[in-house]
Amino acid sequence: MRETTPQVFLIARPALDPDGLRGYLEAVGGASWLDRRAGSDAEALVEFAGRACYRSWEPGLNPNVTRIRTDQREYLDNVLASGHGSVLEHASFTFAFRDVSRVFTHELVRHRAGSAFSQESLRYVRLSEIGFRVPPALEPMRERVISIVEQLEELQVRAAQELGLDEDGVPFAVKKEATSALRRLAPLGLSTDIVWTANARTLRHVIALRTAPGAEEELRLVFDMVASIAVAEAPSLFQDFTREADGTWVPARGRV
């Protein structure tokens, strides 16, 4: 058995195309925005989408707009305050979660809106070794927990031997069927990997929900890390979040 600790990696973020931006803005008369553009590409993309809704690149492009906010942070704070959450959906981030449990992934995939998932498949990946994290609530019986997991790991290895899965000439379809069946004998808490893409609106929602005091312990641990990464990556999109001492992230602007 391999004792594990969840890890979070940001592996993809929005990237703007300067030529495309300039071409569009020259067409609509808002090229001066490029000189004011600030922050990360994610923040700029959300601002771009918001300004496109009202043609608020410059005063006068829309006769109804005589003044515009030129400070990006102030502009995005107004987006959050007004609940114009749809523009946040243009900016997506991709995370790779390493050594999280299937308890974690079963709860994560409930957040379908604004998300994409690609999880390690135990129909194809044989469990020759079981990674496992002993949750804090089970620390008083740590040795017994580890012993049980080690027995389950040994069962996986011996079953593969008895079924002859590594013998020459065994068709892949046979290996797949046996591997799929054997995963039923693995603990739900075994460590696995999953790739998750979420737009900024979804990310705000999941961070608030999954770091709340009533959330599952592992999700609170992992999304505390996710929140720290998100705030560092696009501070203006998460500027209203406050981290409390217990790891709870609370948005002042609420749901957008």
PDB file of C-alpha atoms in Angstrom:
ATOM      1  CA  MET A   1       0.000   0.000   0.000  1.00  0.00           C
ATOM      2  CA  ARG A   2       1.182   3.491  -0.842  1.00  0.00           C
ATOM      3  CA  GLU A   3       0.103   6.272   1.514  1.00  0.00           C
ATOM      4  CA  THR A   4      -0.878   9.332  -0.482  1.00  0.00           C
ATOM      5  CA  THR A   5      -1.617  13.030  -0.181  1.00  0.00           C
ATOM      6  CA  PRO A   6      -3.841  14.844  -2.691  1.00  0.00           C
ATOM      7  CA  GLN A   7      -2.082  17.215  -5.066  1.00  0.00           C
ATOM      8  CA  VAL A   8      -3.500  19.903  -7.352  1.00  0.00           C
ATOM      9  CA  PHE A   9      -1.905  21.080 -10.598  1.00  0.00           C
ATOM     10  CA  LEU A  10      -3.180  23.876 -12.829  1.00  0.00           C
ATOM     11  CA  ILE A  11      -2.382  22.589 -16.316  1.00  0.00           C
ATOM     12  CA  ALA A  12      -4.283  24.943 -18.667  1.00  0.00           C
ATOM     13  CA  ARG A  13      -5.585  28.501 -18.690  1.00  0.00           C
ATOM     14  CA  PRO A  14      -7.132  30.918 -21.221  1.00  0.00           C
ATOM     15  CA  ALA A  15      -4.859  32.360 -23.915  1.00  0.00           C
ATOM     16  CA  LEU A  16      -5.915  35.393 -25.945  1.00  0.00           C
ATOM     17  CA  ASP A  17      -5.131  35.925 -29.621  1.00  0.00           C
ATOM     18  CA  PRO A  18      -3.872  39.532 -29.916  1.00  0.00           C
ATOM     19  CA  ASP A  19      -4.476  39.727 -33.666  1.00  0.00           C
ATOM     20  CA  GLY A  20      -8.052  38.530 -33.310  1.00  0.00           C
ATOM     21  CA  LEU A  21      -8.706  40.993 -30.503  1.00  0.00           C
ATOM     22  CA  ARG A  22      -7.288  43.892 -32.469  1.00  0.00           C
ATOM     23  CA  GLY A  23      -9.178  42.957 -35.618  1.00  0.00           C
ATOM     24  CA  TYR A  24     -12.508  42.863 -33.798  1.00  0.00           C
ATOM     25  CA  LEU A  25     -11.893  46.052 -31.834  1.00  0.00           C
ATOM     26  CA  GLU A  26     -10.806  47.993 -34.903  1.00  0.00           C
ATOM     27  CA  ALA A  27     -14.007  46.848 -36.591  1.00  0.00           C
ATOM     28  CA  VAL A  28     -16.254  48.079 -33.768  1.00  0.00           C
ATOM     29  CA  GLY A  29     -14.196  51.159 -32.881  1.00  0.00           C
ATOM     30  CA  GLY A  30     -12.854  50.077 -29.510  1.00  0.00           C
ATOM     31  CA  ALA A  31      -9.134  49.572 -30.160  1.00  0.00           C
ATOM     32  CA  SER A  32      -8.173  51.940 -27.336  1.00  0.00           C
ATOM     33  CA  TRP A  33      -9.167  49.162 -24.915  1.00  0.00           C
ATOM     34  CA  LEU A  34      -6.037  47.271 -25.949  1.00  0.00           C
ATOM     35  CA  ASP A  35      -3.900  50.034 -24.412  1.00  0.00           C
ATOM     36  CA  ARG A  36      -5.797  49.733 -21.131  1.00  0.00           C
ATOM     37  CA  ARG A  37      -5.877  45.936 -21.107  1.00  0.00           C
ATOM     38  CA  ALA A  38      -4.522  44.555 -17.831  1.00  0.00           C
ATOM     39  CA  GLY A  39      -4.287  41.432 -15.719  1.00  0.00           C
ATOM     40  CA  SER A  40      -4.184  37.832 -16.857  1.00  0.00           C
ATOM     41  CA  ASP A  41      -5.662  36.600 -20.119  1.00  0.00           C
ATOM     42  CA  ALA A  42      -8.526  35.091 -18.119  1.00  0.00           C
ATOM     43  CA  GLU A  43      -9.400  38.434 -16.562  1.00  0.00           C
ATOM     44  CA  ALA A  44      -9.034  40.254 -19.878  1.00  0.00           C
ATOM     45  CA  LEU A  45     -11.263  37.698 -21.605  1.00  0.00           C
ATOM     46  CA  VAL A  46     -14.044  38.176 -19.060  1.00  0.00           C
ATOM     47  CA  GLU A  47     -13.727  41.955 -19.327  1.00  0.00           C
ATOM     48  CA  PHE A  48     -13.790  41.708 -23.139  1.00  0.00           C
ATOM     49  CA  ALA A  49     -16.964  39.624 -23.052  1.00  0.00           C
ATOM     50  CA  GLY A  50     -18.629  42.031 -20.648  1.00  0.00           C
ATOM     51  CA  ARG A  51     -17.788  45.101 -22.704  1.00  0.00           C
ATOM     52  CA  ALA A  52     -19.008  43.414 -25.872  1.00  0.00           C
ATOM     53  CA  CYS A  53     -22.472  43.146 -24.293  1.00  0.00           C
ATOM     54  CA  TYR A  54     -22.802  46.921 -23.904  1.00  0.00           C
ATOM     55  CA  ARG A  55     -20.302  48.144 -26.503  1.00  0.00           C
ATOM     56  CA  SER A  56     -18.575  49.918 -23.648  1.00  0.00           C
ATOM     57  CA  TRP A  57     -15.061  49.995 -25.103  1.00  0.00           C
ATOM     58  CA  GLU A  58     -15.100  53.792 -25.229  1.00  0.00           C
ATOM     59  CA  PRO A  59     -17.638  56.480 -24.319  1.00  0.00           C
ATOM     60  CA  GLY A  60     -19.912  57.254 -27.252  1.00  0.00           C
ATOM     61  CA  LEU A  61     -19.710  53.971 -29.151  1.00  0.00           C
ATOM     62  CA  ASN A  62     -23.051  53.232 -27.542  1.00  0.00           C
ATOM     63  CA  PRO A  63     -25.068  56.451 -27.235  1.00  0.00           C
ATOM     64  CA  ASN A  64     -26.405  55.216 -23.924  1.00  0.00           C
ATOM     65  CA  VAL A  65     -22.887  54.972 -22.460  1.00  0.00           C
ATOM     66  CA  THR A  66     -21.295  58.316 -21.606  1.00  0.00           C
ATOM     67  CA  ARG A  67     -18.821  57.037 -19.022  1.00  0.00           C
ATOM     68  CA  ILE A  68     -16.874  53.791 -18.710  1.00  0.00           C
ATOM     69  CA  ARG A  69     -14.867  52.147 -15.978  1.00  0.00           C
ATOM     70  CA  THR A  70     -11.212  52.102 -17.031  1.00  0.00           C
ATOM     71  CA  ASP A  71      -9.822  50.159 -14.069  1.00  0.00           C
ATOM     72  CA  GLN A  72     -10.123  46.431 -14.729  1.00  0.00           C
ATOM     73  CA  ARG A  73     -10.429  45.376 -11.105  1.00  0.00           C
ATOM     74  CA  GLU A  74     -13.207  47.921 -10.556  1.00  0.00           C
ATOM     75  CA  TYR A  75     -14.907  46.805 -13.766  1.00  0.00           C
ATOM     76  CA  LEU A  76     -14.832  43.135 -12.789  1.00  0.00           C
ATOM     77  CA  ASP A  77     -16.025  43.926  -9.275  1.00  0.00           C
ATOM     78  CA  ASN A  78     -19.054  45.556 -10.864  1.00  0.00           C
ATOM     79  CA  VAL A  79     -19.599  42.403 -12.949  1.00  0.00           C
ATOM     80  CA  LEU A  80     -19.633  40.356  -9.745  1.00  0.00           C
ATOM     81  CA  ALA A  81     -21.830  42.849  -7.900  1.00  0.00           C
ATOM     82  CA  SER A  82     -24.394  42.975 -10.704  1.00  0.00           C
ATOM     83  CA  GLY A  83     -24.570  39.190 -10.994  1.00  0.00           C
ATOM     84  CA  HIS A  84     -23.532  39.212 -14.662  1.00  0.00           C
ATOM     85  CA  GLY A  85     -22.151  35.726 -14.220  1.00  0.00           C
ATOM     86  CA  SER A  86     -22.480  34.561 -17.815  1.00  0.00           C
ATOM     87  CA  VAL A  87     -19.374  36.492 -18.880  1.00  0.00           C
ATOM     88  CA  LEU A  88     -17.332  34.516 -16.346  1.00  0.00           C
ATOM     89  CA  GLU A  89     -18.109  31.362 -18.303  1.00  0.00           C
ATOM     90  CA  HIS A  90     -15.734  32.359 -21.121  1.00  0.00           C
ATOM     91  CA  ALA A  91     -12.650  31.797 -18.960  1.00  0.00           C
ATOM     92  CA  SER A  92     -11.913  28.142 -18.191  1.00  0.00           C
ATOM     93  CA  PHE A  93      -9.153  26.516 -16.168  1.00  0.00           C
ATOM     94  CA  THR A  94      -8.002  22.907 -16.206  1.00  0.00           C
ATOM     95  CA  PHE A  95      -6.747  21.154 -13.082  1.00  0.00           C
ATOM     96  CA  ALA A  96      -5.136  17.762 -12.709  1.00  0.00           C
ATOM     97  CA  PHE A  97      -5.934  16.198  -9.347  1.00  0.00           C
ATOM     98  CA  ARG A  98      -3.383  13.601  -8.260  1.00  0.00           C
ATOM     99  CA  ASP A  99      -4.007  10.980  -5.563  1.00  0.00           C
ATOM    100  CA  VAL A 100      -7.541  11.986  -4.698  1.00  0.00           C
ATOM    101  CA  SER A 101      -9.992   9.304  -3.614  1.00  0.00           C
ATOM    102  CA  ARG A 102     -12.949   7.969  -5.528  1.00  0.00           C
ATOM    103  CA  VAL A 103     -15.025   9.519  -2.754  1.00  0.00           C
ATOM    104  CA  PHE A 104     -13.664  12.854  -3.988  1.00  0.00           C
ATOM    105  CA  THR A 105     -14.261  12.142  -7.674  1.00  0.00           C
ATOM    106  CA  HIS A 106     -17.800  10.852  -7.089  1.00  0.00           C
ATOM    107  CA  GLU A 107     -18.669  14.183  -5.483  1.00  0.00           C
ATOM    108  CA  LEU A 108     -16.745  16.296  -7.985  1.00  0.00           C
ATOM    109  CA  VAL A 109     -18.558  14.920 -11.029  1.00  0.00           C
ATOM    110  CA  ARG A 110     -21.868  16.111  -9.597  1.00  0.00           C
ATOM    111  CA  HIS A 111     -20.801  19.596 -10.706  1.00  0.00           C
ATOM    112  CA  ARG A 112     -21.665  18.984 -14.345  1.00  0.00           C
ATOM    113  CA  ALA A 113     -22.601  22.496 -15.463  1.00  0.00           C
ATOM    114  CA  GLY A 114     -19.567  24.343 -16.812  1.00  0.00           C
ATOM    115  CA  SER A 115     -17.281  21.347 -16.269  1.00  0.00           C
ATOM    116  CA  ALA A 116     -15.466  18.594 -18.162  1.00  0.00           C
ATOM    117  CA  PHE A 117     -14.016  15.441 -16.596  1.00  0.00           C
ATOM    118  CA  SER A 118     -11.471  12.802 -17.617  1.00  0.00           C
ATOM    119  CA  GLN A 119     -10.789  10.216 -14.920  1.00  0.00           C
ATOM    120  CA  GLU A 120      -8.331   7.358 -14.653  1.00  0.00           C
ATOM    121  CA  SER A 121     -10.308   4.281 -15.691  1.00  0.00           C
ATOM    122  CA  LEU A 122     -10.080   1.226 -13.474  1.00  0.00           C
ATOM    123  CA  ARG A 123     -11.696  -0.736 -16.257  1.00  0.00           C
ATOM    124  CA  TYR A 124      -8.340  -0.506 -18.027  1.00  0.00           C
ATOM    125  CA  VAL A 125      -5.812   0.363 -15.295  1.00  0.00           C
ATOM    126  CA  ARG A 126      -5.076  -2.680 -13.158  1.00  0.00           C
ATOM    127  CA  LEU A 127      -4.636  -2.185  -9.428  1.00  0.00           C
ATOM    128  CA  SER A 128      -1.254  -3.769  -8.813  1.00  0.00           C
ATOM    129  CA  GLU A 129      -0.796  -1.202  -6.045  1.00  0.00           C
ATOM    130  CA  ILE A 130      -3.397   0.657  -4.007  1.00  0.00           C
ATOM    131  CA  GLY A 131      -2.743   4.233  -2.985  1.00  0.00           C
ATOM    132  CA  PHE A 132      -4.679   5.311   0.091  1.00  0.00           C
ATOM    133  CA  ARG A 133      -4.923   8.282   2.425  1.00  0.00           C
ATOM    134  CA  VAL A 134      -6.057   7.652   5.991  1.00  0.00           C
ATOM    135  CA  PRO A 135      -8.605  10.408   6.715  1.00  0.00           C
ATOM    136  CA  PRO A 136      -8.233  12.261  10.029  1.00  0.00           C
ATOM    137  CA  ALA A 137     -11.396  10.701  11.483  1.00  0.00           C
ATOM    138  CA  LEU A 138      -9.810   7.242  11.156  1.00  0.00           C
ATOM    139  CA  GLU A 139      -6.408   8.121  12.621  1.00  0.00           C
ATOM    140  CA  PRO A 140      -7.263   6.433  15.981  1.00  0.00           C
ATOM    141  CA  MET A 141      -7.521   3.119  14.105  1.00  0.00           C
ATOM    142  CA  ARG A 142      -4.818   3.817  11.521  1.00  0.00           C
ATOM    143  CA  GLU A 143      -3.030   0.469  11.800  1.00  0.00           C
ATOM    144  CA  ARG A 144      -6.221  -1.534  11.332  1.00  0.00           C
ATOM    145  CA  VAL A 145      -7.228   0.579   8.331  1.00  0.00           C
ATOM    146  CA  ILE A 146      -3.839   0.116   6.686  1.00  0.00           C
ATOM    147  CA  SER A 147      -3.961  -3.613   7.340  1.00  0.00           C
ATOM    148  CA  ILE A 148      -7.339  -3.922   5.599  1.00  0.00           C
ATOM    149  CA  VAL A 149      -6.165  -1.927   2.591  1.00  0.00           C
ATOM    150  CA  GLU A 150      -2.991  -4.007   2.343  1.00  0.00           C
ATOM    151  CA  GLN A 151      -5.119  -7.167   2.304  1.00  0.00           C
ATOM    152  CA  LEU A 152      -7.242  -5.748  -0.488  1.00  0.00           C
ATOM    153  CA  GLU A 153      -4.114  -4.851  -2.405  1.00  0.00           C
ATOM    154  CA  GLU A 154      -2.751  -8.385  -1.988  1.00  0.00           C
ATOM    155  CA  LEU A 155      -6.084  -9.737  -3.252  1.00  0.00           C
ATOM    156  CA  GLN A 156      -5.749  -7.670  -6.418  1.00  0.00           C
ATOM    157  CA  VAL A 157      -2.259  -9.006  -7.114  1.00  0.00           C
ATOM    158  CA  ARG A 158      -3.048 -12.639  -6.343  1.00  0.00           C
ATOM    159  CA  ALA A 159      -6.283 -12.585  -8.316  1.00  0.00           C
ATOM    160  CA  ALA A 160      -4.423 -11.330 -11.387  1.00  0.00           C
ATOM    161  CA  GLN A 161      -1.939 -14.169 -10.960  1.00  0.00           C
ATOM    162  CA  GLU A 162      -4.637 -16.814 -10.514  1.00  0.00           C
ATOM    163  CA  LEU A 163      -6.487 -15.518 -13.558  1.00  0.00           C
ATOM    164  CA  GLY A 164      -3.284 -15.618 -15.584  1.00  0.00           C
ATOM    165  CA  LEU A 165      -3.610 -12.058 -16.811  1.00  0.00           C
ATOM    166  CA  ASP A 166       0.108 -11.682 -17.515  1.00  0.00           C
ATOM    167  CA  GLU A 167       0.547 -14.918 -19.405  1.00  0.00           C
ATOM    168  CA  ASP A 168       1.534 -14.745 -23.047  1.00  0.00           C
ATOM    169  CA  GLY A 169      -1.286 -14.488 -25.526  1.00  0.00           C
ATOM    170  CA  VAL A 170      -4.044 -13.352 -23.167  1.00  0.00           C
ATOM    171  CA  PRO A 171      -6.338 -11.117 -25.271  1.00  0.00           C
ATOM    172  CA  PHE A 172      -6.681  -7.532 -24.125  1.00  0.00           C
ATOM    173  CA  ALA A 173     -10.468  -7.956 -23.968  1.00  0.00           C
ATOM    174  CA  VAL A 174      -9.996 -10.695 -21.350  1.00  0.00           C
ATOM    175  CA  LYS A 175      -7.635  -8.503 -19.320  1.00  0.00           C
ATOM    176  CA  LYS A 176     -10.100  -5.623 -19.503  1.00  0.00           C
ATOM    177  CA  GLU A 177     -13.016  -7.737 -18.316  1.00  0.00           C
ATOM    178  CA  ALA A 178     -11.046  -9.112 -15.361  1.00  0.00           C
ATOM    179  CA  THR A 179      -9.624  -5.698 -14.473  1.00  0.00           C
ATOM    180  CA  SER A 180     -13.111  -4.224 -14.513  1.00  0.00           C
ATOM    181  CA  ALA A 181     -14.382  -6.988 -12.220  1.00  0.00           C
ATOM    182  CA  LEU A 182     -11.476  -6.656  -9.785  1.00  0.00           C
ATOM    183  CA  ARG A 183     -12.100  -2.961  -9.196  1.00  0.00           C
ATOM    184  CA  ARG A 184     -15.292  -3.988  -7.398  1.00  0.00           C
ATOM    185  CA  LEU A 185     -13.068  -5.418  -4.663  1.00  0.00           C
ATOM    186  CA  ALA A 186     -11.111  -2.192  -4.166  1.00  0.00           C
ATOM    187  CA  PRO A 187     -11.895   0.377  -1.452  1.00  0.00           C
ATOM    188  CA  LEU A 188     -13.805   3.505  -2.422  1.00  0.00           C
ATOM    189  CA  GLY A 189     -11.072   5.505  -0.756  1.00  0.00           C
ATOM    190  CA  LEU A 190      -8.305   4.316  -3.103  1.00  0.00           C
ATOM    191  CA  SER A 191      -6.232   7.047  -4.710  1.00  0.00           C
ATOM    192  CA  THR A 192      -6.882   7.978  -8.313  1.00  0.00           C
ATOM    193  CA  ASP A 193      -6.333  10.839 -10.756  1.00  0.00           C
ATOM    194  CA  ILE A 194      -8.822  13.052 -12.559  1.00  0.00           C
ATOM    195  CA  VAL A 195      -8.585  16.025 -14.925  1.00  0.00           C
ATOM    196  CA  TRP A 196     -11.210  18.727 -14.387  1.00  0.00           C
ATOM    197  CA  THR A 197     -11.948  21.755 -16.517  1.00  0.00           C
ATOM    198  CA  ALA A 198     -14.241  24.428 -15.120  1.00  0.00           C
ATOM    199  CA  ASN A 199     -15.155  27.923 -16.168  1.00  0.00           C
ATOM    200  CA  ALA A 200     -14.663  30.752 -13.686  1.00  0.00           C
ATOM    201  CA  ARG A 201     -18.341  30.921 -12.780  1.00  0.00           C
ATOM    202  CA  THR A 202     -18.431  27.221 -11.924  1.00  0.00           C
ATOM    203  CA  LEU A 203     -15.106  27.495 -10.138  1.00  0.00           C
ATOM    204  CA  ARG A 204     -16.424  30.228  -7.854  1.00  0.00           C
ATOM    205  CA  HIS A 205     -19.513  28.152  -7.067  1.00  0.00           C
ATOM    206  CA  VAL A 206     -17.618  24.932  -6.336  1.00  0.00           C
ATOM    207  CA  ILE A 207     -14.964  26.631  -4.206  1.00  0.00           C
ATOM    208  CA  ALA A 208     -17.636  28.233  -2.008  1.00  0.00           C
ATOM    209  CA  LEU A 209     -19.664  25.029  -1.764  1.00  0.00           C
ATOM    210  CA  ARG A 210     -16.834  22.553  -1.229  1.00  0.00           C
ATOM    211  CA  THR A 211     -14.828  24.546   1.316  1.00  0.00           C
ATOM    212  CA  ALA A 212     -17.882  25.217   3.489  1.00  0.00           C
ATOM    213  CA  PRO A 213     -17.780  23.686   7.004  1.00  0.00           C
ATOM    214  CA  GLY A 214     -20.352  21.024   6.108  1.00  0.00           C
ATOM    215  CA  ALA A 215     -18.476  19.773   3.035  1.00  0.00           C
ATOM    216  CA  GLU A 216     -16.673  16.423   2.946  1.00  0.00           C
ATOM    217  CA  GLU A 217     -13.235  16.617   4.581  1.00  0.00           C
ATOM    218  CA  GLU A 218     -11.140  15.683   1.538  1.00  0.00           C
ATOM    219  CA  LEU A 219     -13.025  18.065  -0.722  1.00  0.00           C
ATOM    220  CA  ARG A 220     -12.420  20.885   1.754  1.00  0.00           C
ATOM    221  CA  LEU A 221      -8.709  20.046   1.737  1.00  0.00           C
ATOM    222  CA  VAL A 222      -8.405  19.929  -2.051  1.00  0.00           C
ATOM    223  CA  PHE A 223     -10.562  22.952  -2.842  1.00  0.00           C
ATOM    224  CA  ASP A 224      -8.666  25.043  -0.333  1.00  0.00           C
ATOM    225  CA  MET A 225      -5.678  24.406  -2.622  1.00  0.00           C
ATOM    226  CA  VAL A 226      -7.756  25.063  -5.744  1.00  0.00           C
ATOM    227  CA  ALA A 227      -8.953  28.381  -4.326  1.00  0.00           C
ATOM    228  CA  SER A 228      -5.411  29.526  -3.564  1.00  0.00           C
ATOM    229  CA  ILE A 229      -4.361  28.711  -7.124  1.00  0.00           C
ATOM    230  CA  ALA A 230      -7.394  30.457  -8.618  1.00  0.00           C
ATOM    231  CA  VAL A 231      -6.869  33.630  -6.593  1.00  0.00           C
ATOM    232  CA  ALA A 232      -3.204  33.772  -7.598  1.00  0.00           C
ATOM    233  CA  GLU A 233      -4.058  33.082 -11.250  1.00  0.00           C
ATOM    234  CA  ALA A 234      -6.914  35.560 -11.731  1.00  0.00           C
ATOM    235  CA  PRO A 235      -7.192  37.738  -8.615  1.00  0.00           C
ATOM    236  CA  SER A 236      -9.811  40.107 -10.012  1.00  0.00           C
ATOM    237  CA  LEU A 237     -12.227  37.255 -10.785  1.00  0.00           C
ATOM    238  CA  PHE A 238     -12.015  36.087  -7.162  1.00  0.00           C
ATOM    239  CA  GLN A 239     -11.368  39.441  -5.502  1.00  0.00           C
ATOM    240  CA  ASP A 240     -14.388  39.194  -3.223  1.00  0.00           C
ATOM    241  CA  PHE A 241     -13.355  35.877  -1.645  1.00  0.00           C
ATOM    242  CA  THR A 242     -12.101  35.785   1.927  1.00  0.00           C
ATOM    243  CA  ARG A 243     -10.372  32.747   3.409  1.00  0.00           C
ATOM    244  CA  GLU A 244     -11.331  32.075   7.000  1.00  0.00           C
ATOM    245  CA  ALA A 245      -9.006  30.388   9.493  1.00  0.00           C
ATOM    246  CA  ASP A 246     -10.639  26.983   9.057  1.00  0.00           C
ATOM    247  CA  GLY A 247     -10.111  26.978   5.276  1.00  0.00           C
ATOM    248  CA  THR A 248     -13.587  28.177   4.326  1.00  0.00           C
ATOM    249  CA  TRP A 249     -13.633  30.486   1.296  1.00  0.00           C
ATOM    250  CA  VAL A 250     -16.523  32.974   1.441  1.00  0.00           C
ATOM    251  CA  PRO A 251     -17.495  35.210  -1.531  1.00  0.00           C
ATOM    252  CA  ALA A 252     -18.804  38.610  -0.534  1.00  0.00           C
ATOM    253  CA  ARG A 253     -20.668  38.889  -3.830  1.00  0.00           C
ATOM    254  CA  GLY A 254     -22.347  35.515  -3.370  1.00  0.00           C
ATOM    255  CA  ARG A 255     -23.607  33.522  -6.313  1.00  0.00           C
ATOM    256  CA  VAL A 256     -23.175  35.178  -9.721  1.00  0.00           C
TER     257      VAL A 256
END
